[in-house]
Amino acid sequence: MATAHHILTYAETLSGGGVERAQLRLTRGWIALGRRVTLVIDDPTGPLAAEIPPGLAVITGAARALPTIIRTLAPDIVFCPGNHYTGIAAWIRIALRGACPPIVAKMSNAPARGDHGPVLRAAHRFWLARHARFLDHLVAMTPATAAEAAAATRMHGRVSVIPNPPALSGPAAPDLPLPPRFILGVGRLEPQKRWDRLIAALDRIADRDTALVILGEGTLRPALEAQVRSLGLDARVHLPGHVADPLSVMRRARVVALTSTFEGVPGVLREALSVGTPVVATDSSRAIPEIVDTAARGTIVPRDDPDALVAALDAWLAPDAPRPLAVPQPGATAAARYLALFDSLVRSPQRPLPRLL
C-alpha cells in the first residue's frame, strides 16, 4: 500500500518562531515513525538549530530553488508549515504543474489579521480565497480555527483538525537569572505580539515589586528597550532573548501574558496551562476561548483595552489568587495523524486543482 515515505518541508529561518518550533517537533515524530524527512531552509543557523532532530536531512536553499529540489528528490508530500509560507507553496505549484506532489499546509496564524487596513484586508481576503487552487489539504489546530480557515480559503471538505505536538520540557536553564516575582511573555519581539501593551501595563499594576520577563528576539528590541527607559522600568523589565525551554520559566511565573493583535492557536497559552500557570490574553484569535475555557485558567481581555489588561494582571497577581490545575497539552498523536493524512493523499488519485489565477 502506498505511503508518504518521503516528506519535504521548508522554512526561511530557525530564529525561534513558534511555527518552526512546531515544524521541528513534527519532523522528529515523522522520523521516529520511520519516514524520510527533508527540510529545505534558507538560513539553517539560529537558536532552533539545536532542536534539529537526528535523521532530518537539511538542505540550505532559497525558496526559488524548491521546484528544482522537488524535481530532483521526488518527495511524496510537500508540507507547508504555516500560512506565512503559502506563497512559496503557490510558487511550487505553478512551477511544477502536474508534476507537483500533494501540498499540505498548516493554518498557523489567524486568517483575519488585526493589523491590516481596508485595502490590505481586502487583498488578504482575495489571496486566502485562492488557496484552494494550489493546496491539496489544509490543517488547522482547533475546531474554531478550522471553520474560520475553511471559510476564508474556500477549502470546505479539505480541512482537518490536528493540534501541534506538545512542547516538552528540558533541563532548566541555570544561567538565566529570574526575579522573585514576575509576569512572563513568550514570543518574537515583532509588531504582531504588541509587547508594548504589556510593558505599559507593568507601569500601572498595583504590585510595584513584580517584574516582567519577555523571552524572545526580534526587530523591535530597540523600540521596546526605548519604551522601558522612557517609563523608568529598567530594573523591572528583562529581555533575555530566546530560551530553548520556556516551560521551565513558565513554572516560576505568576502569570503568562499574551498581548497580540492577532494569533493563530497560541501554543504559549497551552504550555503555560500545562504547568499550572494562569494566563492573561487578548482576544486575538478564535482559538483562545477554546484554550482559556474557564475563568479558573485565565482571563481574556479586549485587544485595545489597557484598563482591562491591568485589571486582569492585578487579579492574578493578588496574593490569594489560586493557580489553576495543570491541563495536559493536546497533540501527543499529532505526528501519526499527519502521516495518516499524508498517506491518504498519496493513495488517492490527485484531483486536478483549478488554475491559480
mmCIF file of C-alpha atoms in Angstrom:
data_model
loop_
_atom_site.group_PDB
_atom_site.id
_atom_site.type_symbol
_atom_site.label_atom_id
_atom_site.label_comp_id
_atom_site.label_asym_id
_atom_site.label_seq_id
_atom_site.Cartn_x
_atom_site.Cartn_y
_atom_site.Cartn_z
ATOM 1 C CA MET A 1 0.000 0.000 0.000
ATOM 2 C CA ALA A 2 1.370 3.414 -0.991
ATOM 3 C CA THR A 3 2.613 5.662 1.795
ATOM 4 C CA ALA A 4 4.109 9.126 2.054
ATOM 5 C CA HIS A 5 7.563 7.669 2.594
ATOM 6 C CA HIS A 6 9.427 10.923 1.864
ATOM 7 C CA ILE A 7 8.144 14.239 3.244
ATOM 8 C CA LEU A 8 9.700 17.534 2.187
ATOM 9 C CA THR A 9 9.131 20.697 4.183
ATOM 10 C CA TYR A 10 10.692 24.137 4.117
ATOM 11 C CA ALA A 11 11.244 27.289 6.165
ATOM 12 C CA GLU A 12 13.170 30.541 5.972
ATOM 13 C CA THR A 13 14.882 30.684 9.335
ATOM 14 C CA LEU A 14 15.417 28.950 12.673
ATOM 15 C CA SER A 15 15.399 32.209 14.629
ATOM 16 C CA GLY A 16 12.929 30.983 17.222
ATOM 17 C CA GLY A 17 9.379 31.316 15.878
ATOM 18 C CA GLY A 18 6.544 29.087 17.069
ATOM 19 C CA VAL A 19 5.826 27.857 13.534
ATOM 20 C CA GLU A 20 9.327 26.494 13.122
ATOM 21 C CA ARG A 21 9.417 25.060 16.647
ATOM 22 C CA ALA A 22 6.281 23.030 15.916
ATOM 23 C CA GLN A 23 7.641 22.075 12.488
ATOM 24 C CA LEU A 24 10.774 20.568 14.047
ATOM 25 C CA ARG A 25 8.707 18.650 16.617
ATOM 26 C CA LEU A 26 6.617 17.202 13.785
ATOM 27 C CA THR A 27 9.684 16.185 11.782
ATOM 28 C CA ARG A 28 11.072 14.453 14.865
ATOM 29 C CA GLY A 29 7.845 12.468 15.178
ATOM 30 C CA TRP A 30 7.744 11.549 11.488
ATOM 31 C CA ILE A 31 11.334 10.307 11.588
ATOM 32 C CA ALA A 32 10.596 8.270 14.726
ATOM 33 C CA LEU A 33 7.710 6.641 12.840
ATOM 34 C CA GLY A 34 10.027 5.541 10.054
ATOM 35 C CA ARG A 35 9.596 8.243 7.418
ATOM 36 C CA ARG A 36 12.280 10.094 5.482
ATOM 37 C CA VAL A 37 12.093 13.856 6.013
ATOM 38 C CA THR A 38 13.933 16.658 4.219
ATOM 39 C CA LEU A 39 13.994 20.275 5.406
ATOM 40 C CA VAL A 40 14.887 22.964 2.864
ATOM 41 C CA ILE A 41 15.811 26.175 4.650
ATOM 42 C CA ASP A 42 17.225 29.493 3.593
ATOM 43 C CA ASP A 43 19.206 30.036 6.814
ATOM 44 C CA PRO A 44 19.974 26.915 8.888
ATOM 45 C CA THR A 45 21.519 28.870 11.762
ATOM 46 C CA GLY A 46 19.697 30.356 14.737
ATOM 47 C CA PRO A 47 18.511 29.322 18.207
ATOM 48 C CA LEU A 48 16.308 26.493 16.895
ATOM 49 C CA ALA A 49 19.217 24.826 15.086
ATOM 50 C CA ALA A 50 19.914 22.954 18.319
ATOM 51 C CA GLU A 51 16.449 21.363 18.037
ATOM 52 C CA ILE A 52 17.032 19.798 14.598
ATOM 53 C CA PRO A 53 16.297 16.100 15.211
ATOM 54 C CA PRO A 54 18.745 13.333 14.283
ATOM 55 C CA GLY A 55 17.942 11.907 10.875
ATOM 56 C CA LEU A 56 16.495 15.118 9.424
ATOM 57 C CA ALA A 57 18.125 15.873 6.060
ATOM 58 C CA VAL A 58 18.789 19.611 5.837
ATOM 59 C CA ILE A 59 19.334 21.365 2.509
ATOM 60 C CA THR A 60 20.327 25.017 2.501
ATOM 61 C CA GLY A 61 18.448 26.753 -0.283
ATOM 62 C CA ALA A 62 16.179 29.680 -1.048
ATOM 63 C CA ALA A 63 12.512 29.342 -1.954
ATOM 64 C CA ARG A 64 13.214 29.867 -5.639
ATOM 65 C CA ALA A 65 15.212 26.617 -5.662
ATOM 66 C CA LEU A 66 12.383 24.479 -4.286
ATOM 67 C CA PRO A 67 10.885 23.367 -7.634
ATOM 68 C CA THR A 68 14.300 22.114 -8.764
ATOM 69 C CA ILE A 69 14.929 20.387 -5.431
ATOM 70 C CA ILE A 70 11.498 18.726 -5.556
ATOM 71 C CA ARG A 71 12.062 17.525 -9.130
ATOM 72 C CA THR A 72 15.393 16.017 -8.046
ATOM 73 C CA LEU A 73 14.298 14.400 -4.763
ATOM 74 C CA ALA A 74 10.732 13.459 -5.829
ATOM 75 C CA PRO A 75 9.164 13.594 -2.354
ATOM 76 C CA ASP A 76 5.726 12.067 -1.855
ATOM 77 C CA ILE A 77 4.338 15.065 0.046
ATOM 78 C CA VAL A 78 5.268 18.725 0.482
ATOM 79 C CA PHE A 79 4.379 20.169 3.894
ATOM 80 C CA CYS A 80 3.975 23.938 4.256
ATOM 81 C CA PRO A 81 4.389 24.651 7.999
ATOM 82 C CA GLY A 82 2.350 27.856 8.230
ATOM 83 C CA ASN A 83 0.264 30.336 6.267
ATOM 84 C CA HIS A 84 3.216 32.744 6.298
ATOM 85 C CA TYR A 85 4.758 30.293 3.804
ATOM 86 C CA THR A 86 1.814 29.587 1.495
ATOM 87 C CA GLY A 87 3.107 31.988 -1.149
ATOM 88 C CA ILE A 88 6.002 29.566 -1.597
ATOM 89 C CA ALA A 89 3.508 26.709 -1.947
ATOM 90 C CA ALA A 90 1.784 28.628 -4.754
ATOM 91 C CA TRP A 91 5.134 29.131 -6.497
ATOM 92 C CA ILE A 92 5.898 25.388 -6.242
ATOM 93 C CA ARG A 93 2.500 24.522 -7.761
ATOM 94 C CA ILE A 94 2.922 26.998 -10.636
ATOM 95 C CA ALA A 95 6.456 25.826 -11.395
ATOM 96 C CA LEU A 96 5.780 22.067 -11.250
ATOM 97 C CA ARG A 97 2.181 21.977 -12.523
ATOM 98 C CA GLY A 98 1.095 18.356 -12.965
ATOM 99 C CA ALA A 99 4.401 17.035 -11.640
ATOM 100 C CA CYS A 100 3.812 18.622 -8.230
ATOM 101 C CA PRO A 101 3.282 16.206 -5.325
ATOM 102 C CA PRO A 102 0.349 16.902 -2.975
ATOM 103 C CA ILE A 103 0.859 20.019 -0.845
ATOM 104 C CA VAL A 104 -0.488 20.113 2.718
ATOM 105 C CA ALA A 105 -0.360 23.400 4.616
ATOM 106 C CA LYS A 106 -0.971 24.267 8.242
ATOM 107 C CA MET A 107 -3.004 27.339 9.155
ATOM 108 C CA SER A 108 -0.653 28.643 11.821
ATOM 109 C CA ASN A 109 -1.979 32.181 12.128
ATOM 110 C CA ALA A 110 -5.351 33.873 12.039
ATOM 111 C CA PRO A 111 -6.896 34.242 8.564
ATOM 112 C CA ALA A 112 -8.197 37.659 9.621
ATOM 113 C CA ARG A 113 -5.222 39.766 10.694
ATOM 114 C CA GLY A 114 -5.784 42.601 13.103
ATOM 115 C CA ASP A 115 -3.071 44.857 11.704
ATOM 116 C CA HIS A 116 -4.466 45.408 8.200
ATOM 117 C CA GLY A 117 -6.256 48.479 6.944
ATOM 118 C CA PRO A 118 -9.169 48.227 4.478
ATOM 119 C CA VAL A 119 -7.031 47.836 1.339
ATOM 120 C CA LEU A 120 -4.666 45.220 2.774
ATOM 121 C CA ARG A 121 -7.609 43.428 4.394
ATOM 122 C CA ALA A 122 -9.352 43.099 1.031
ATOM 123 C CA ALA A 123 -6.142 41.959 -0.674
ATOM 124 C CA HIS A 124 -5.528 39.383 2.046
ATOM 125 C CA ARG A 125 -9.069 38.018 1.701
ATOM 126 C CA PHE A 126 -8.544 37.714 -2.063
ATOM 127 C CA TRP A 127 -5.258 35.872 -1.500
ATOM 128 C CA LEU A 128 -6.730 33.428 1.034
ATOM 129 C CA ALA A 129 -9.614 32.633 -1.314
ATOM 130 C CA ARG A 130 -7.051 31.445 -3.890
ATOM 131 C CA HIS A 131 -5.529 28.849 -1.546
ATOM 132 C CA ALA A 132 -7.961 26.173 -2.748
ATOM 133 C CA ARG A 133 -6.323 26.467 -6.161
ATOM 134 C CA PHE A 134 -2.847 25.359 -5.085
ATOM 135 C CA LEU A 135 -3.217 23.464 -1.792
ATOM 136 C CA ASP A 136 -4.469 19.895 -1.661
ATOM 137 C CA HIS A 137 -5.298 19.964 2.049
ATOM 138 C CA LEU A 138 -5.218 22.338 4.998
ATOM 139 C CA VAL A 139 -4.655 21.550 8.678
ATOM 140 C CA ALA A 140 -5.954 23.739 11.484
ATOM 141 C CA MET A 141 -5.272 23.213 15.166
ATOM 142 C CA THR A 142 -8.728 23.649 16.727
ATOM 143 C CA PRO A 143 -12.340 23.279 15.515
ATOM 144 C CA ALA A 144 -12.995 27.041 15.622
ATOM 145 C CA THR A 145 -9.904 27.884 13.599
ATOM 146 C CA ALA A 146 -10.697 25.063 11.155
ATOM 147 C CA ALA A 147 -14.123 26.551 10.443
ATOM 148 C CA GLU A 148 -12.603 30.013 10.034
ATOM 149 C CA ALA A 149 -9.852 28.709 7.753
ATOM 150 C CA ALA A 150 -12.235 26.676 5.588
ATOM 151 C CA ALA A 151 -14.427 29.719 5.007
ATOM 152 C CA ALA A 152 -11.506 32.034 4.252
ATOM 153 C CA THR A 153 -9.749 29.633 1.859
ATOM 154 C CA ARG A 154 -12.878 28.058 0.308
ATOM 155 C CA MET A 155 -11.479 24.648 1.165
ATOM 156 C CA HIS A 156 -14.613 23.140 2.723
ATOM 157 C CA GLY A 157 -14.165 19.384 2.986
ATOM 158 C CA ARG A 158 -10.387 19.663 2.716
ATOM 159 C CA VAL A 159 -9.567 20.913 6.228
ATOM 160 C CA SER A 160 -8.527 18.641 9.110
ATOM 161 C CA VAL A 161 -8.068 19.453 12.795
ATOM 162 C CA ILE A 162 -4.719 18.297 14.209
ATOM 163 C CA PRO A 163 -3.150 20.094 17.193
ATOM 164 C CA ASN A 164 0.552 20.763 17.323
ATOM 165 C CA PRO A 165 2.671 18.170 19.120
ATOM 166 C CA PRO A 166 3.217 19.203 22.728
ATOM 167 C CA ALA A 167 6.276 21.127 23.813
ATOM 168 C CA LEU A 168 8.431 19.012 26.075
ATOM 169 C CA SER A 169 10.372 20.386 28.991
ATOM 170 C CA GLY A 170 14.116 20.050 29.062
ATOM 171 C CA PRO A 171 16.534 20.854 31.855
ATOM 172 C CA ALA A 172 16.082 24.253 33.449
ATOM 173 C CA ALA A 173 18.404 26.976 32.294
ATOM 174 C CA PRO A 174 20.638 27.622 35.324
ATOM 175 C CA ASP A 175 22.294 30.640 33.693
ATOM 176 C CA LEU A 176 19.043 32.606 33.323
ATOM 177 C CA PRO A 177 18.613 34.890 36.347
ATOM 178 C CA LEU A 178 14.947 35.450 37.134
ATOM 179 C CA PRO A 179 13.349 37.931 39.549
ATOM 180 C CA PRO A 180 11.444 36.524 42.565
ATOM 181 C CA ARG A 181 8.020 37.584 41.198
ATOM 182 C CA PHE A 182 7.378 38.162 37.517
ATOM 183 C CA ILE A 183 4.890 38.267 34.686
ATOM 184 C CA LEU A 184 6.087 36.272 31.688
ATOM 185 C CA GLY A 185 5.703 36.907 27.966
ATOM 186 C CA VAL A 186 6.976 34.423 25.381
ATOM 187 C CA GLY A 187 7.227 35.274 21.703
ATOM 188 C CA ARG A 188 9.104 37.095 18.993
ATOM 189 C CA LEU A 189 9.800 40.800 19.502
ATOM 190 C CA GLU A 190 7.723 41.708 16.446
ATOM 191 C CA PRO A 191 4.741 44.031 15.826
ATOM 192 C CA GLN A 192 2.162 41.217 15.904
ATOM 193 C CA LYS A 193 2.897 40.478 19.570
ATOM 194 C CA ARG A 194 2.381 44.059 20.823
ATOM 195 C CA TRP A 195 4.671 43.707 23.826
ATOM 196 C CA ASP A 196 4.438 47.483 24.184
ATOM 197 C CA ARG A 197 0.960 46.916 25.645
ATOM 198 C CA LEU A 198 2.370 44.633 28.328
ATOM 199 C CA ILE A 199 5.242 46.979 29.181
ATOM 200 C CA ALA A 200 2.800 49.871 29.522
ATOM 201 C CA ALA A 201 0.571 47.736 31.761
ATOM 202 C CA LEU A 202 3.503 46.885 34.036
ATOM 203 C CA ASP A 203 3.871 50.586 34.793
ATOM 204 C CA ARG A 204 0.262 50.657 36.061
ATOM 205 C CA ILE A 205 -0.168 47.439 38.055
ATOM 206 C CA ALA A 206 -0.634 47.680 41.811
ATOM 207 C CA ASP A 207 2.271 45.404 42.765
ATOM 208 C CA ARG A 208 5.364 47.539 42.177
ATOM 209 C CA ASP A 209 7.666 44.656 43.121
ATOM 210 C CA THR A 210 6.540 42.405 40.278
ATOM 211 C CA ALA A 211 8.840 42.348 37.252
ATOM 212 C CA LEU A 212 8.269 41.466 33.599
ATOM 213 C CA VAL A 213 10.290 38.895 31.642
ATOM 214 C CA ILE A 214 9.801 38.562 27.881
ATOM 215 C CA LEU A 215 11.510 35.591 26.226
ATOM 216 C CA GLY A 216 12.155 36.075 22.530
ATOM 217 C CA GLU A 217 14.117 38.022 19.982
ATOM 218 C CA GLY A 218 13.192 40.256 17.060
ATOM 219 C CA THR A 219 13.373 43.531 15.223
ATOM 220 C CA LEU A 220 11.505 45.551 17.867
ATOM 221 C CA ARG A 221 14.091 45.080 20.610
ATOM 222 C CA PRO A 222 15.457 48.657 20.268
ATOM 223 C CA ALA A 223 11.943 50.158 20.331
ATOM 224 C CA LEU A 224 10.898 48.109 23.362
ATOM 225 C CA GLU A 225 14.100 48.958 25.212
ATOM 226 C CA ALA A 226 13.458 52.636 24.486
ATOM 227 C CA GLN A 227 9.924 52.308 25.886
ATOM 228 C CA VAL A 228 11.287 50.654 29.027
ATOM 229 C CA ARG A 229 13.758 53.519 29.525
ATOM 230 C CA SER A 230 11.122 56.186 28.945
ATOM 231 C CA LEU A 231 8.891 54.655 31.626
ATOM 232 C CA GLY A 232 11.763 54.219 34.079
ATOM 233 C CA LEU A 233 11.252 50.449 34.176
ATOM 234 C CA ASP A 234 14.852 49.391 33.542
ATOM 235 C CA ALA A 235 15.049 47.493 36.836
ATOM 236 C CA ARG A 236 11.739 45.669 36.320
ATOM 237 C CA VAL A 237 11.774 44.603 32.651
ATOM 238 C CA HIS A 238 14.048 41.791 31.483
ATOM 239 C CA LEU A 239 14.539 40.841 27.805
ATOM 240 C CA PRO A 240 16.964 37.886 27.931
ATOM 241 C CA GLY A 241 16.309 36.761 24.336
ATOM 242 C CA HIS A 242 15.394 33.296 23.070
ATOM 243 C CA VAL A 243 15.249 30.473 25.610
ATOM 244 C CA ALA A 244 15.167 26.866 24.421
ATOM 245 C CA ASP A 245 12.868 25.666 27.214
ATOM 246 C CA PRO A 246 10.283 28.290 28.183
ATOM 247 C CA LEU A 247 8.341 25.694 30.220
ATOM 248 C CA SER A 248 10.966 25.811 32.960
ATOM 249 C CA VAL A 249 10.443 29.575 33.216
ATOM 250 C CA MET A 250 6.652 29.334 32.964
ATOM 251 C CA ARG A 251 6.553 27.196 36.091
ATOM 252 C CA ARG A 252 8.076 30.060 38.086
ATOM 253 C CA ALA A 253 5.952 32.868 36.608
ATOM 254 C CA ARG A 254 2.988 34.315 38.472
ATOM 255 C CA VAL A 255 1.083 34.727 35.202
ATOM 256 C CA VAL A 256 1.827 34.321 31.492
ATOM 257 C CA ALA A 257 0.554 37.180 29.332
ATOM 258 C CA LEU A 258 -0.081 37.329 25.589
ATOM 259 C CA THR A 259 -0.974 40.783 24.239
ATOM 260 C CA SER A 260 -1.011 40.130 20.475
ATOM 261 C CA THR A 261 -3.105 41.886 17.865
ATOM 262 C CA PHE A 262 -3.737 38.581 16.078
ATOM 263 C CA GLU A 263 -2.804 34.950 16.664
ATOM 264 C CA GLY A 264 -3.479 31.503 15.282
ATOM 265 C CA VAL A 265 -3.558 28.917 18.065
ATOM 266 C CA PRO A 266 -1.026 30.272 20.555
ATOM 267 C CA GLY A 267 0.926 27.344 21.928
ATOM 268 C CA VAL A 268 2.315 29.532 24.692
ATOM 269 C CA LEU A 269 -1.092 29.514 26.420
ATOM 270 C CA ARG A 270 -1.339 25.733 26.295
ATOM 271 C CA GLU A 271 2.220 25.408 27.545
ATOM 272 C CA ALA A 272 1.580 27.751 30.474
ATOM 273 C CA LEU A 273 -1.594 25.925 31.489
ATOM 274 C CA SER A 274 0.202 22.583 31.234
ATOM 275 C CA VAL A 275 2.428 23.646 34.151
ATOM 276 C CA GLY A 276 -0.402 25.219 36.156
ATOM 277 C CA THR A 277 0.361 28.877 35.447
ATOM 278 C CA PRO A 278 -2.627 31.172 34.781
ATOM 279 C CA VAL A 279 -2.789 33.237 31.594
ATOM 280 C CA VAL A 280 -3.998 36.652 30.513
ATOM 281 C CA ALA A 281 -4.555 37.016 26.770
ATOM 282 C CA THR A 282 -6.056 39.497 24.362
ATOM 283 C CA ASP A 283 -8.972 38.341 22.210
ATOM 284 C CA SER A 284 -6.610 37.913 19.278
ATOM 285 C CA SER A 285 -7.816 34.532 18.000
ATOM 286 C CA ARG A 286 -10.978 32.436 17.911
ATOM 287 C CA ALA A 287 -8.898 29.643 19.409
ATOM 288 C CA ILE A 288 -8.192 31.467 22.665
ATOM 289 C CA PRO A 289 -11.643 30.808 24.207
ATOM 290 C CA GLU A 290 -11.122 27.150 23.306
ATOM 291 C CA ILE A 291 -7.923 27.133 25.370
ATOM 292 C CA VAL A 292 -8.899 29.525 28.175
ATOM 293 C CA ASP A 293 -12.285 27.864 28.513
ATOM 294 C CA THR A 294 -12.883 28.643 32.174
ATOM 295 C CA ALA A 295 -12.228 31.647 34.400
ATOM 296 C CA ALA A 296 -10.171 29.397 36.660
ATOM 297 C CA ARG A 297 -7.487 29.192 33.976
ATOM 298 C CA GLY A 298 -7.107 32.803 32.963
ATOM 299 C CA THR A 299 -8.649 35.971 31.622
ATOM 300 C CA ILE A 300 -9.324 37.120 28.061
ATOM 301 C CA VAL A 301 -9.344 40.889 27.556
ATOM 302 C CA PRO A 302 -10.132 43.130 24.569
ATOM 303 C CA ARG A 303 -7.082 43.918 22.447
ATOM 304 C CA ASP A 304 -7.352 47.686 22.799
ATOM 305 C CA ASP A 305 -8.465 47.983 26.415
ATOM 306 C CA PRO A 306 -5.431 48.803 28.566
ATOM 307 C CA ASP A 307 -7.580 49.179 31.701
ATOM 308 C CA ALA A 308 -8.908 45.627 31.292
ATOM 309 C CA LEU A 309 -5.374 44.304 30.825
ATOM 310 C CA VAL A 310 -4.157 45.998 34.014
ATOM 311 C CA ALA A 311 -7.194 44.788 35.982
ATOM 312 C CA ALA A 312 -6.681 41.192 34.820
ATOM 313 C CA LEU A 313 -2.995 41.244 35.751
ATOM 314 C CA ASP A 314 -3.782 42.743 39.155
ATOM 315 C CA ALA A 315 -6.333 39.997 39.804
ATOM 316 C CA TRP A 316 -3.911 37.161 39.033
ATOM 317 C CA LEU A 317 -1.063 38.827 40.931
ATOM 318 C CA ALA A 318 -3.135 39.110 44.115
ATOM 319 C CA PRO A 319 -1.643 37.066 46.990
ATOM 320 C CA ASP A 320 -4.764 34.904 47.278
ATOM 321 C CA ALA A 321 -5.158 34.215 43.535
ATOM 322 C CA PRO A 322 -5.225 30.410 43.076
ATOM 323 C CA ARG A 323 -3.131 28.742 40.410
ATOM 324 C CA PRO A 324 -5.128 26.571 38.009
ATOM 325 C CA LEU A 325 -4.874 22.826 37.841
ATOM 326 C CA ALA A 326 -2.439 21.700 35.163
ATOM 327 C CA VAL A 327 -4.049 20.991 31.779
ATOM 328 C CA PRO A 328 -2.210 18.403 29.645
ATOM 329 C CA GLN A 329 -1.237 19.684 26.203
ATOM 330 C CA PRO A 330 -3.024 18.001 23.293
ATOM 331 C CA GLY A 331 -1.238 16.632 20.258
ATOM 332 C CA ALA A 332 0.549 13.544 21.588
ATOM 333 C CA THR A 333 -0.513 11.669 18.435
ATOM 334 C CA ALA A 334 -0.111 14.634 16.068
ATOM 335 C CA ALA A 335 2.763 13.169 14.035
ATOM 336 C CA ALA A 336 0.883 9.919 13.418
ATOM 337 C CA ARG A 337 -2.310 11.778 12.470
ATOM 338 C CA TYR A 338 -0.411 13.862 9.933
ATOM 339 C CA LEU A 339 1.077 10.697 8.447
ATOM 340 C CA ALA A 340 -2.369 9.127 8.106
ATOM 341 C CA LEU A 341 -3.477 12.260 6.229
ATOM 342 C CA PHE A 342 -0.371 12.257 4.023
ATOM 343 C CA ASP A 343 -0.824 8.570 3.218
ATOM 344 C CA SER A 344 -4.464 9.102 2.260
ATOM 345 C CA LEU A 345 -3.458 11.824 -0.188
ATOM 346 C CA VAL A 346 -0.736 9.675 -1.740
ATOM 347 C CA ARG A 347 -3.131 6.744 -2.180
ATOM 348 C CA SER A 348 -5.947 8.787 -3.678
ATOM 349 C CA PRO A 349 -5.734 9.894 -7.294
ATOM 350 C CA GLN A 350 -4.608 13.505 -7.151
ATOM 351 C CA ARG A 351 -7.520 15.571 -8.348
ATOM 352 C CA PRO A 352 -6.735 18.437 -10.716
ATOM 353 C CA LEU A 353 -6.782 21.754 -8.906
ATOM 354 C CA PRO A 354 -8.304 24.807 -10.619
ATOM 355 C CA ARG A 355 -5.943 27.271 -12.225
ATOM 356 C CA LEU A 356 -4.225 29.530 -9.728
ATOM 357 C CA LEU A 357 -5.233 32.803 -11.400
#
